[in-house]
RNA sequence: GCCCGGAUGGCGGAAUUGGUAGACGCGCUGGACUCAAAAUCCAGUGUCCCUUAAAGACGUGCGGGUUCGAUUCCCGCUCUGGGCACCA
């Protein structure tokens, strides 16, 4: 009886769906384990073979944990709001809802074929009103909260209002608060709310007709669509993510994430410890103190000028009448540039003198104040002290405009370039002279604080997230404007449904919702922008815990049971977007007591990308002749991508090639050894390179179990690697061999006779290895171990149930269909899912203090640490003892005895 | 420019973290079964020297070092993948 994967896989996928085998319910008697994949955005192209990589890895882990006795939550859904569906709608007029539904159906059918153990009853799409109700709900909570720096957490805004009324807070006195109009009060509160509306410099993308968050922009272009992005001042909804910068950074330490990903987040958050210092300034006769931020307070004796950002509010106040014209011209010039041009021209130094001067608080010296785009308005105070000798940007500026350069470090040569390193001994620096740089920084900070010239300050690079998009396909804001005051809708009226509209295009910067009919609440106009893509994905993991609850995002009971995600699998591309926003969102809900864990994702594994492996043919220029790879250097050729489906093991199927396209009908070939060998390259998997591999095709010709096994066998999960169908026969062969342990041509072979020691040893080696490797995500080596075990057992002609039954359980996480089928044929009526992972018994301790470790290269090594003081005779005795032991265990072939006098003894046996 | 990773046969990748480098798979070569093919099975497969074998020498990007012993640890390079990039 042959291994008929087609009928087996169909049968079990149907049964799992009907029986709801993977439906999960809270069960306090079992420990929980939450395994989550980053849910997909259902695009029109469907899944290629790279997409399921992470899902397979997490599914293996989920199934393994179930066998280990955990109650596993393993859900899947769709991140369905967002730009691509809407862009498609603009082009075709088709409603994004329709495209999304179609794409989701396609994804679902593709996913179902791979045999995942998802609990589909918990599935949802972020564009479902039942779900986005809770996105809106969370937004209102953020609107109604402020960040209390004393308690270092978010608190209800009413507590802040109470402070204003009683004692006052910041610069608001109780009297001022009481006198303020409703509008004025609203404006004041906006300065504190976690979700607030404020004017800020934003990434405006004309091509998409919307603003974008920092992580949605790369190299001055939009990540989606690649349109140019410019800086524009606009009033937008924002989330006060920056308030959480310190906590987001600090609690990274507690997470089991890869170092590289943590590092990326650290860079993105960008903590920098420095000093805020006040400089008095003179503009004509007017004195105005301004504050700057520096991490190099030690260099204050080398300040030779100051610089303001062009967007800084101080520019107007500090420009003298004589310079007004020049400054205005410069600012106009700067504003004209797009973000991309600004990045491209970073090497070009530009600037203009403001006409006023700053006064160095330590030396009393007068230095000119310049305006330049190399200083950013959004970071620090938008004003700096410039120390050209020790900062390369200041140096370039000073050189260009002929400003003085004073070296402050002994031996530093600043004739050609600045000396930026934080090392050396201070000179020309008053009381800091003679100290090394690190001491000097601290001493300068102390001095500044002691003399009331400023204070220590930690700055972060992380900006508040811009939360509104002038687009249609997103969550509407549950906000209406009553007399111009932003007011949240009451919770009981949520969700605020996305209205139907005629055309999805935004016109003259006016969002599509502005054209929706009756877009009002209680007669007041509703907000017309929608929320960005990351809104829906920020708390979806919480919703899976309790997806049908219409009273809360997640009930306290469900939250308390599932707590947070134990294992999260997804790509690195979300390092500075989703993974920051989710952590922020979770911390916010945690502050207000809605969830019991401070961090959403305890362990994170980043799966690598699967690249395509493209094939090429070489056309001789000016002919319809194609030359094989090995001979192509003898001709002048052009390289042409060829469909990988008509190439097998880099050998071109000539007839298929002729039939591929009309222009190749009469193609001629120059062969080597009678074959046409194609060239190849690793590239992104894409239609245009004819290298896309569809998982459906693999399932058709090899089966889902082979696909699962093969994707894992390709290499470590975290690593990016090209898809190469060549090796797939190997794992398919393995499954057929596995099957043949149970069946020969006609008979079921399994008997109840007890296993031999050799058979047991083969099994237990595998158990030990699998246990160890799955925990560390080394699935490729587990599969190797499987192949070894199956080869051994097949050589031993093992047919003992005592061995074969646990073997099926061990295979189940990797190849669930075949495991389930064999499990049933072994006479079980329940799913293999509820079986127990076999207990590992291979570790034996034998006499003479020699341990017997099971090792893997077909070799076993006995090892004993000998004390340094051991005499040659003692070493000799130990060697004897170990040889004895080796024989006792039943190993005959001693390959080598390694004796290092006084240290270690090894006996290697085959 | 700054910050993380990598580099091992023809290929994908192992190596119990300092102890026979190249597990496992692919590919390739030869053989068995077969009228034949597929499938399956067996043997071989790092390089060099050699008719073959034994035996040897050389081998984990390059150059040094520590060690009885280094793919693994340290120092200095080269190449490569990724992230950040006027953040004061």
mmCIF file of C-alpha atoms in Angstrom, chain A residues 473-774:
data_model
loop_
_atom_site.group_PDB
_atom_site.id
_atom_site.type_symbol
_atom_site.label_atom_id
_atom_site.label_comp_id
_atom_site.label_asym_id
_atom_site.label_seq_id
_atom_site.Cartn_x
_atom_site.Cartn_y
_atom_site.Cartn_z
ATOM 1 C CA UNK A 473 -10.139 52.426 3.634
ATOM 2 C CA UNK A 474 -9.428 52.696 7.363
ATOM 3 C CA UNK A 475 -11.166 53.060 10.695
ATOM 4 C CA UNK A 476 -13.188 56.289 10.982
ATOM 5 C CA UNK A 477 -12.353 58.418 14.006
ATOM 6 C CA UNK A 478 -15.164 58.344 16.581
ATOM 7 C CA UNK A 479 -14.775 62.085 16.962
ATOM 8 C CA UNK A 480 -17.171 64.888 16.100
ATOM 9 C CA UNK A 481 -16.710 68.620 16.280
ATOM 10 C CA UNK A 482 -19.093 70.442 18.506
ATOM 11 C CA UNK A 483 -18.569 74.185 18.120
ATOM 12 C CA UNK A 484 -15.165 73.366 16.733
ATOM 13 C CA UNK A 485 -14.203 71.285 19.764
ATOM 14 C CA UNK A 486 -13.150 67.686 19.140
ATOM 15 C CA UNK A 487 -15.470 65.461 21.143
ATOM 16 C CA UNK A 488 -15.429 61.677 21.386
ATOM 17 C CA UNK A 489 -18.575 59.684 20.712
ATOM 18 C CA UNK A 490 -20.010 57.755 23.641
ATOM 19 C CA UNK A 491 -18.854 54.124 23.788
ATOM 20 C CA UNK A 492 -22.367 52.766 23.367
ATOM 21 C CA UNK A 493 -22.602 54.306 19.897
ATOM 22 C CA UNK A 494 -19.524 52.467 18.633
ATOM 23 C CA UNK A 495 -18.655 51.263 16.132
ATOM 24 C CA UNK A 496 -18.854 54.292 13.942
ATOM 25 C CA UNK A 497 -19.302 52.575 10.594
ATOM 26 C CA UNK A 498 -17.315 53.502 7.539
ATOM 27 C CA UNK A 499 -19.790 55.199 5.200
ATOM 28 C CA UNK A 500 -20.357 54.315 1.558
ATOM 29 C CA UNK A 501 -19.018 56.864 -0.890
ATOM 30 C CA UNK A 502 -19.098 57.431 -4.630
ATOM 31 C CA UNK A 503 -15.427 57.831 -5.436
ATOM 32 C CA UNK A 504 -12.411 56.811 -3.401
ATOM 33 C CA UNK A 505 -10.073 59.470 -4.668
ATOM 34 C CA UNK A 506 -9.122 62.400 -2.465
ATOM 35 C CA UNK A 507 -9.534 65.765 -4.144
ATOM 36 C CA UNK A 508 -7.443 68.866 -3.369
ATOM 37 C CA UNK A 509 -6.255 67.360 -0.123
ATOM 38 C CA UNK A 510 -9.811 66.824 1.026
ATOM 39 C CA UNK A 511 -10.293 63.287 2.341
ATOM 40 C CA UNK A 512 -12.887 60.996 0.737
ATOM 41 C CA UNK A 513 -15.026 60.969 3.891
ATOM 42 C CA UNK A 514 -15.659 64.700 3.476
ATOM 43 C CA UNK A 515 -17.900 63.743 0.581
ATOM 44 C CA UNK A 516 -19.840 61.082 2.485
ATOM 45 C CA UNK A 517 -23.516 61.797 2.891
ATOM 46 C CA UNK A 518 -24.656 62.885 6.360
ATOM 47 C CA UNK A 519 -21.251 62.442 7.858
ATOM 48 C CA UNK A 520 -22.404 63.901 11.154
ATOM 49 C CA UNK A 521 -23.099 62.843 14.672
ATOM 50 C CA UNK A 522 -25.987 64.520 16.532
ATOM 51 C CA UNK A 523 -25.937 67.214 13.875
ATOM 52 C CA UNK A 524 -22.229 67.896 14.343
ATOM 53 C CA UNK A 525 -19.638 67.174 11.668
ATOM 54 C CA UNK A 526 -17.543 64.045 12.109
ATOM 55 C CA UNK A 527 -13.803 63.800 11.614
ATOM 56 C CA UNK A 528 -13.094 63.047 7.957
ATOM 57 C CA UNK A 529 -9.693 61.387 8.073
ATOM 58 C CA UNK A 530 -9.301 57.734 8.922
ATOM 59 C CA UNK A 531 -6.830 55.790 11.021
ATOM 60 C CA UNK A 532 -3.589 54.394 9.580
ATOM 61 C CA UNK A 533 -2.825 50.757 8.861
ATOM 62 C CA UNK A 534 -1.073 50.156 12.140
ATOM 63 C CA UNK A 535 -4.177 51.082 14.164
ATOM 64 C CA UNK A 536 -5.858 47.759 13.505
ATOM 65 C CA UNK A 537 -2.766 45.659 14.017
ATOM 66 C CA UNK A 538 -1.746 47.211 17.324
ATOM 67 C CA UNK A 539 -4.003 45.175 19.613
ATOM 68 C CA UNK A 540 -5.221 42.293 17.498
ATOM 69 C CA UNK A 541 -3.379 39.738 19.608
ATOM 70 C CA UNK A 542 -5.570 40.763 22.549
ATOM 71 C CA UNK A 543 -8.741 40.312 20.559
ATOM 72 C CA UNK A 544 -7.877 36.708 19.682
ATOM 73 C CA UNK A 545 -8.077 35.929 23.379
ATOM 74 C CA UNK A 546 -11.758 36.768 23.390
ATOM 75 C CA UNK A 547 -12.853 37.494 19.817
ATOM 76 C CA UNK A 548 -16.628 37.435 20.195
ATOM 77 C CA UNK A 549 -16.920 39.612 23.257
ATOM 78 C CA UNK A 550 -19.161 42.605 22.524
ATOM 79 C CA UNK A 551 -18.696 44.128 25.981
ATOM 80 C CA UNK A 552 -14.935 44.516 25.981
ATOM 81 C CA UNK A 553 -11.870 44.270 23.796
ATOM 82 C CA UNK A 554 -10.941 41.305 25.947
ATOM 83 C CA UNK A 555 -12.560 40.140 29.168
ATOM 84 C CA UNK A 556 -10.509 40.264 32.332
ATOM 85 C CA UNK A 557 -10.811 36.477 32.668
ATOM 86 C CA UNK A 558 -9.587 35.717 29.174
ATOM 87 C CA UNK A 559 -6.787 38.262 29.512
ATOM 88 C CA UNK A 560 -5.727 36.812 32.835
ATOM 89 C CA UNK A 561 -5.604 33.320 31.371
ATOM 90 C CA UNK A 562 -3.821 34.032 28.085
ATOM 91 C CA UNK A 563 -1.856 37.063 29.364
ATOM 92 C CA UNK A 564 0.385 37.753 26.374
ATOM 93 C CA UNK A 565 1.931 36.126 23.338
ATOM 94 C CA UNK A 566 4.519 33.542 24.303
ATOM 95 C CA UNK A 567 5.871 33.151 20.811
ATOM 96 C CA UNK A 568 5.455 35.669 18.017
ATOM 97 C CA UNK A 569 6.734 34.826 14.557
ATOM 98 C CA UNK A 570 7.109 37.357 11.785
ATOM 99 C CA UNK A 571 9.443 39.365 9.614
ATOM 100 C CA UNK A 572 11.932 42.052 10.634
ATOM 101 C CA UNK A 573 10.267 44.617 8.387
ATOM 102 C CA UNK A 574 7.942 45.491 11.265
ATOM 103 C CA UNK A 575 10.762 46.307 13.672
ATOM 104 C CA UNK A 576 10.163 50.049 13.769
ATOM 105 C CA UNK A 577 6.480 50.104 12.898
ATOM 106 C CA UNK A 578 4.030 47.540 14.158
ATOM 107 C CA UNK A 579 6.340 46.206 16.861
ATOM 108 C CA UNK A 580 6.787 49.676 18.373
ATOM 109 C CA UNK A 581 3.141 50.669 18.068
ATOM 110 C CA UNK A 582 1.897 47.403 19.543
ATOM 111 C CA UNK A 583 4.184 47.727 22.504
ATOM 112 C CA UNK A 584 3.066 51.306 23.005
ATOM 113 C CA UNK A 585 -0.612 50.398 22.665
ATOM 114 C CA UNK A 586 -0.243 47.514 25.083
ATOM 115 C CA UNK A 587 1.586 49.614 27.651
ATOM 116 C CA UNK A 588 -1.144 52.202 27.439
ATOM 117 C CA UNK A 589 -3.878 49.609 28.061
ATOM 118 C CA UNK A 590 -1.732 48.224 30.855
ATOM 119 C CA UNK A 591 -1.471 51.656 32.520
ATOM 120 C CA UNK A 592 -5.218 51.947 32.580
ATOM 121 C CA UNK A 593 -5.631 48.407 33.892
ATOM 122 C CA UNK A 594 -7.303 46.869 30.853
ATOM 123 C CA UNK A 595 -4.612 44.213 30.428
ATOM 124 C CA UNK A 596 -2.401 42.454 32.931
ATOM 125 C CA UNK A 597 0.864 42.290 31.027
ATOM 126 C CA UNK A 598 3.134 45.218 30.305
ATOM 127 C CA UNK A 599 4.604 43.705 27.126
ATOM 128 C CA UNK A 600 2.649 42.011 24.340
ATOM 129 C CA UNK A 601 5.226 39.632 22.833
ATOM 130 C CA UNK A 602 7.511 37.724 25.180
ATOM 131 C CA UNK A 603 9.526 35.820 22.589
ATOM 132 C CA UNK A 604 9.914 36.907 19.023
ATOM 133 C CA UNK A 605 11.363 34.923 16.159
ATOM 134 C CA UNK A 606 12.062 36.620 12.857
ATOM 135 C CA UNK A 607 11.733 34.262 9.983
ATOM 136 C CA UNK A 608 13.973 34.930 7.015
ATOM 137 C CA UNK A 609 12.707 35.697 3.574
ATOM 138 C CA UNK A 610 12.530 33.076 0.909
ATOM 139 C CA UNK A 611 14.018 34.478 -2.211
ATOM 140 C CA UNK A 612 13.407 33.254 -5.700
ATOM 141 C CA UNK A 613 15.896 31.359 -7.767
ATOM 142 C CA UNK A 614 15.664 32.656 -11.293
ATOM 143 C CA UNK A 615 16.906 30.880 -14.393
ATOM 144 C CA UNK A 616 18.405 32.455 -17.492
ATOM 145 C CA UNK A 617 18.930 31.545 -21.102
ATOM 146 C CA UNK A 618 21.492 33.282 -23.274
ATOM 147 C CA UNK A 619 20.428 34.553 -26.634
ATOM 148 C CA UNK A 620 23.131 35.182 -29.174
ATOM 149 C CA UNK A 621 22.774 38.825 -30.117
ATOM 150 C CA UNK A 622 20.863 39.385 -33.325
ATOM 151 C CA UNK A 623 19.765 35.747 -33.733
ATOM 152 C CA UNK A 624 17.194 33.375 -32.356
ATOM 153 C CA UNK A 625 19.950 31.046 -31.167
ATOM 154 C CA UNK A 626 20.374 30.229 -27.505
ATOM 155 C CA UNK A 627 23.678 29.102 -26.101
ATOM 156 C CA UNK A 628 24.161 26.886 -23.059
ATOM 157 C CA UNK A 629 25.739 28.417 -19.949
ATOM 158 C CA UNK A 630 29.151 26.746 -20.328
ATOM 159 C CA UNK A 631 29.644 28.014 -23.890
ATOM 160 C CA UNK A 632 28.173 31.463 -23.603
ATOM 161 C CA UNK A 633 31.524 33.197 -23.271
ATOM 162 C CA UNK A 634 32.297 32.312 -26.880
ATOM 163 C CA UNK A 635 29.423 34.460 -28.107
ATOM 164 C CA UNK A 636 27.999 37.876 -27.507
ATOM 165 C CA UNK A 637 24.771 37.168 -25.642
ATOM 166 C CA UNK A 638 21.919 38.760 -23.802
ATOM 167 C CA UNK A 639 20.622 37.230 -20.612
ATOM 168 C CA UNK A 640 16.889 36.485 -20.581
ATOM 169 C CA UNK A 641 14.771 35.347 -17.626
ATOM 170 C CA UNK A 642 13.131 32.043 -18.361
ATOM 171 C CA UNK A 643 10.144 30.530 -16.578
ATOM 172 C CA UNK A 644 11.493 28.211 -13.886
ATOM 173 C CA UNK A 645 8.650 25.806 -14.613
ATOM 174 C CA UNK A 646 10.267 24.739 -17.867
ATOM 175 C CA UNK A 647 13.691 24.247 -16.303
ATOM 176 C CA UNK A 648 14.577 21.159 -14.286
ATOM 177 C CA UNK A 649 17.809 21.040 -12.327
ATOM 178 C CA UNK A 650 19.013 23.973 -14.419
ATOM 179 C CA UNK A 651 18.446 21.991 -17.598
ATOM 180 C CA UNK A 652 16.107 23.613 -20.066
ATOM 181 C CA UNK A 653 13.175 21.680 -21.479
ATOM 182 C CA UNK A 654 13.720 22.641 -25.109
ATOM 183 C CA UNK A 655 10.266 21.787 -26.403
ATOM 184 C CA UNK A 656 8.561 23.563 -23.546
ATOM 185 C CA UNK A 657 10.742 26.572 -24.192
ATOM 186 C CA UNK A 658 9.702 26.700 -27.846
ATOM 187 C CA UNK A 659 6.083 26.499 -26.799
ATOM 188 C CA UNK A 660 6.523 29.075 -24.022
ATOM 189 C CA UNK A 661 6.268 32.094 -26.288
ATOM 190 C CA UNK A 662 5.528 32.516 -29.985
ATOM 191 C CA UNK A 663 8.818 34.265 -30.690
ATOM 192 C CA UNK A 664 10.746 31.178 -29.511
ATOM 193 C CA UNK A 665 8.870 28.768 -31.802
ATOM 194 C CA UNK A 666 11.811 28.432 -34.132
ATOM 195 C CA UNK A 667 14.519 28.873 -31.515
ATOM 196 C CA UNK A 668 17.783 27.031 -32.088
ATOM 197 C CA UNK A 669 20.094 25.814 -29.390
ATOM 198 C CA UNK A 670 23.808 25.442 -28.943
ATOM 199 C CA UNK A 671 24.089 22.602 -26.463
ATOM 200 C CA UNK A 672 26.834 21.248 -24.250
ATOM 201 C CA UNK A 673 26.896 17.447 -23.856
ATOM 202 C CA UNK A 674 23.517 17.299 -25.514
ATOM 203 C CA UNK A 675 21.865 19.511 -22.905
ATOM 204 C CA UNK A 676 21.007 23.133 -22.452
ATOM 205 C CA UNK A 677 22.240 24.334 -19.070
ATOM 206 C CA UNK A 678 20.630 27.526 -17.739
ATOM 207 C CA UNK A 679 22.313 30.163 -15.640
ATOM 208 C CA UNK A 680 20.737 31.107 -12.336
ATOM 209 C CA UNK A 681 20.622 33.863 -9.743
ATOM 210 C CA UNK A 682 18.982 34.510 -6.417
ATOM 211 C CA UNK A 683 16.491 37.342 -6.673
ATOM 212 C CA UNK A 684 13.295 38.507 -5.104
ATOM 213 C CA UNK A 685 10.389 36.235 -5.877
ATOM 214 C CA UNK A 686 8.314 38.098 -8.416
ATOM 215 C CA UNK A 687 6.156 37.530 -11.447
ATOM 216 C CA UNK A 688 8.361 39.592 -13.719
ATOM 217 C CA UNK A 689 11.307 37.271 -13.126
ATOM 218 C CA UNK A 690 9.246 34.122 -13.721
ATOM 219 C CA UNK A 691 10.542 32.635 -10.494
ATOM 220 C CA UNK A 692 7.410 32.537 -8.331
ATOM 221 C CA UNK A 693 6.667 29.195 -6.757
ATOM 222 C CA UNK A 694 3.093 28.711 -5.638
ATOM 223 C CA UNK A 695 2.560 26.499 -2.588
ATOM 224 C CA UNK A 696 -0.542 25.050 -4.250
ATOM 225 C CA UNK A 697 1.629 23.530 -6.961
ATOM 226 C CA UNK A 698 3.928 21.930 -4.406
ATOM 227 C CA UNK A 699 0.899 20.574 -2.548
ATOM 228 C CA UNK A 700 -0.385 19.118 -5.801
ATOM 229 C CA UNK A 701 2.771 17.335 -6.775
ATOM 230 C CA UNK A 702 4.366 16.479 -3.431
ATOM 231 C CA UNK A 703 1.791 17.163 -0.727
ATOM 232 C CA UNK A 704 1.517 19.608 2.154
ATOM 233 C CA UNK A 705 3.569 17.434 4.490
ATOM 234 C CA UNK A 706 6.462 17.477 2.062
ATOM 235 C CA UNK A 707 6.115 21.239 1.630
ATOM 236 C CA UNK A 708 6.152 21.773 5.397
ATOM 237 C CA UNK A 709 9.111 19.512 5.908
ATOM 238 C CA UNK A 710 11.011 20.948 3.007
ATOM 239 C CA UNK A 711 10.575 24.589 3.975
ATOM 240 C CA UNK A 712 11.956 23.754 7.392
ATOM 241 C CA UNK A 713 14.737 21.562 6.038
ATOM 242 C CA UNK A 714 16.012 24.337 3.791
ATOM 243 C CA UNK A 715 17.912 25.924 6.664
ATOM 244 C CA UNK A 716 17.435 27.795 9.933
ATOM 245 C CA UNK A 717 14.080 29.572 10.173
ATOM 246 C CA UNK A 718 15.667 32.948 10.905
ATOM 247 C CA UNK A 719 17.841 32.850 7.838
ATOM 248 C CA UNK A 720 16.943 34.162 4.410
ATOM 249 C CA UNK A 721 17.498 31.616 1.702
ATOM 250 C CA UNK A 722 16.575 30.986 -1.882
ATOM 251 C CA UNK A 723 13.857 28.544 -2.761
ATOM 252 C CA UNK A 724 15.325 25.706 -4.688
ATOM 253 C CA UNK A 725 12.959 22.926 -5.634
ATOM 254 C CA UNK A 726 15.871 20.558 -6.257
ATOM 255 C CA UNK A 727 16.115 19.160 -2.774
ATOM 256 C CA UNK A 728 12.438 18.540 -2.313
ATOM 257 C CA UNK A 729 12.666 14.950 -3.547
ATOM 258 C CA UNK A 730 14.834 14.165 -0.549
ATOM 259 C CA UNK A 731 12.205 14.986 2.051
ATOM 260 C CA UNK A 732 9.476 13.408 -0.036
ATOM 261 C CA UNK A 733 11.573 10.246 -0.160
ATOM 262 C CA UNK A 734 11.878 10.420 3.599
ATOM 263 C CA UNK A 735 8.101 10.491 4.044
ATOM 264 C CA UNK A 736 7.652 7.540 1.722
ATOM 265 C CA UNK A 737 10.312 5.657 3.645
ATOM 266 C CA UNK A 738 8.559 6.541 6.861
ATOM 267 C CA UNK A 739 5.362 5.143 5.444
ATOM 268 C CA UNK A 740 7.148 1.931 4.485
ATOM 269 C CA UNK A 741 7.949 1.266 8.128
ATOM 270 C CA UNK A 742 4.226 0.645 8.474
ATOM 271 C CA UNK A 743 3.285 -0.782 5.111
ATOM 272 C CA UNK A 744 4.887 -2.841 2.432
ATOM 273 C CA UNK A 745 3.125 -3.344 -0.859
ATOM 274 C CA UNK A 746 0.156 -5.196 0.628
ATOM 275 C CA UNK A 747 0.465 -5.535 4.380
ATOM 276 C CA UNK A 748 0.273 -3.561 7.562
ATOM 277 C CA UNK A 749 3.555 -4.475 9.191
ATOM 278 C CA UNK A 750 3.200 -3.246 12.750
ATOM 279 C CA UNK A 751 3.257 -5.924 15.436
ATOM 280 C CA UNK A 752 3.006 -5.929 19.205
ATOM 281 C CA UNK A 753 6.314 -7.650 19.774
ATOM 282 C CA UNK A 754 8.661 -5.739 22.086
ATOM 283 C CA UNK A 755 11.312 -3.488 20.639
ATOM 284 C CA UNK A 756 14.976 -4.438 20.623
ATOM 285 C CA UNK A 757 17.486 -2.266 22.493
ATOM 286 C CA UNK A 758 18.892 -1.032 19.199
ATOM 287 C CA UNK A 759 15.437 0.062 18.051
ATOM 288 C CA UNK A 760 14.774 1.796 21.327
ATOM 289 C CA UNK A 761 18.079 3.547 21.122
ATOM 290 C CA UNK A 762 17.299 4.890 17.673
ATOM 291 C CA UNK A 763 13.946 6.166 18.887
ATOM 292 C CA UNK A 764 15.250 7.797 22.031
ATOM 293 C CA UNK A 765 18.090 9.509 20.277
ATOM 294 C CA UNK A 766 15.435 11.146 18.154
ATOM 295 C CA UNK A 767 13.239 12.108 21.089
ATOM 296 C CA UNK A 768 16.138 13.814 22.806
ATOM 297 C CA UNK A 769 17.184 15.635 19.680
ATOM 298 C CA UNK A 770 13.697 16.754 18.727
ATOM 299 C CA UNK A 771 12.994 18.121 22.168
ATOM 300 C CA UNK A 772 16.199 20.076 22.255
ATOM 301 C CA UNK A 773 15.987 21.388 18.702
ATOM 302 C CA UNK A 774 12.375 22.472 18.643
#
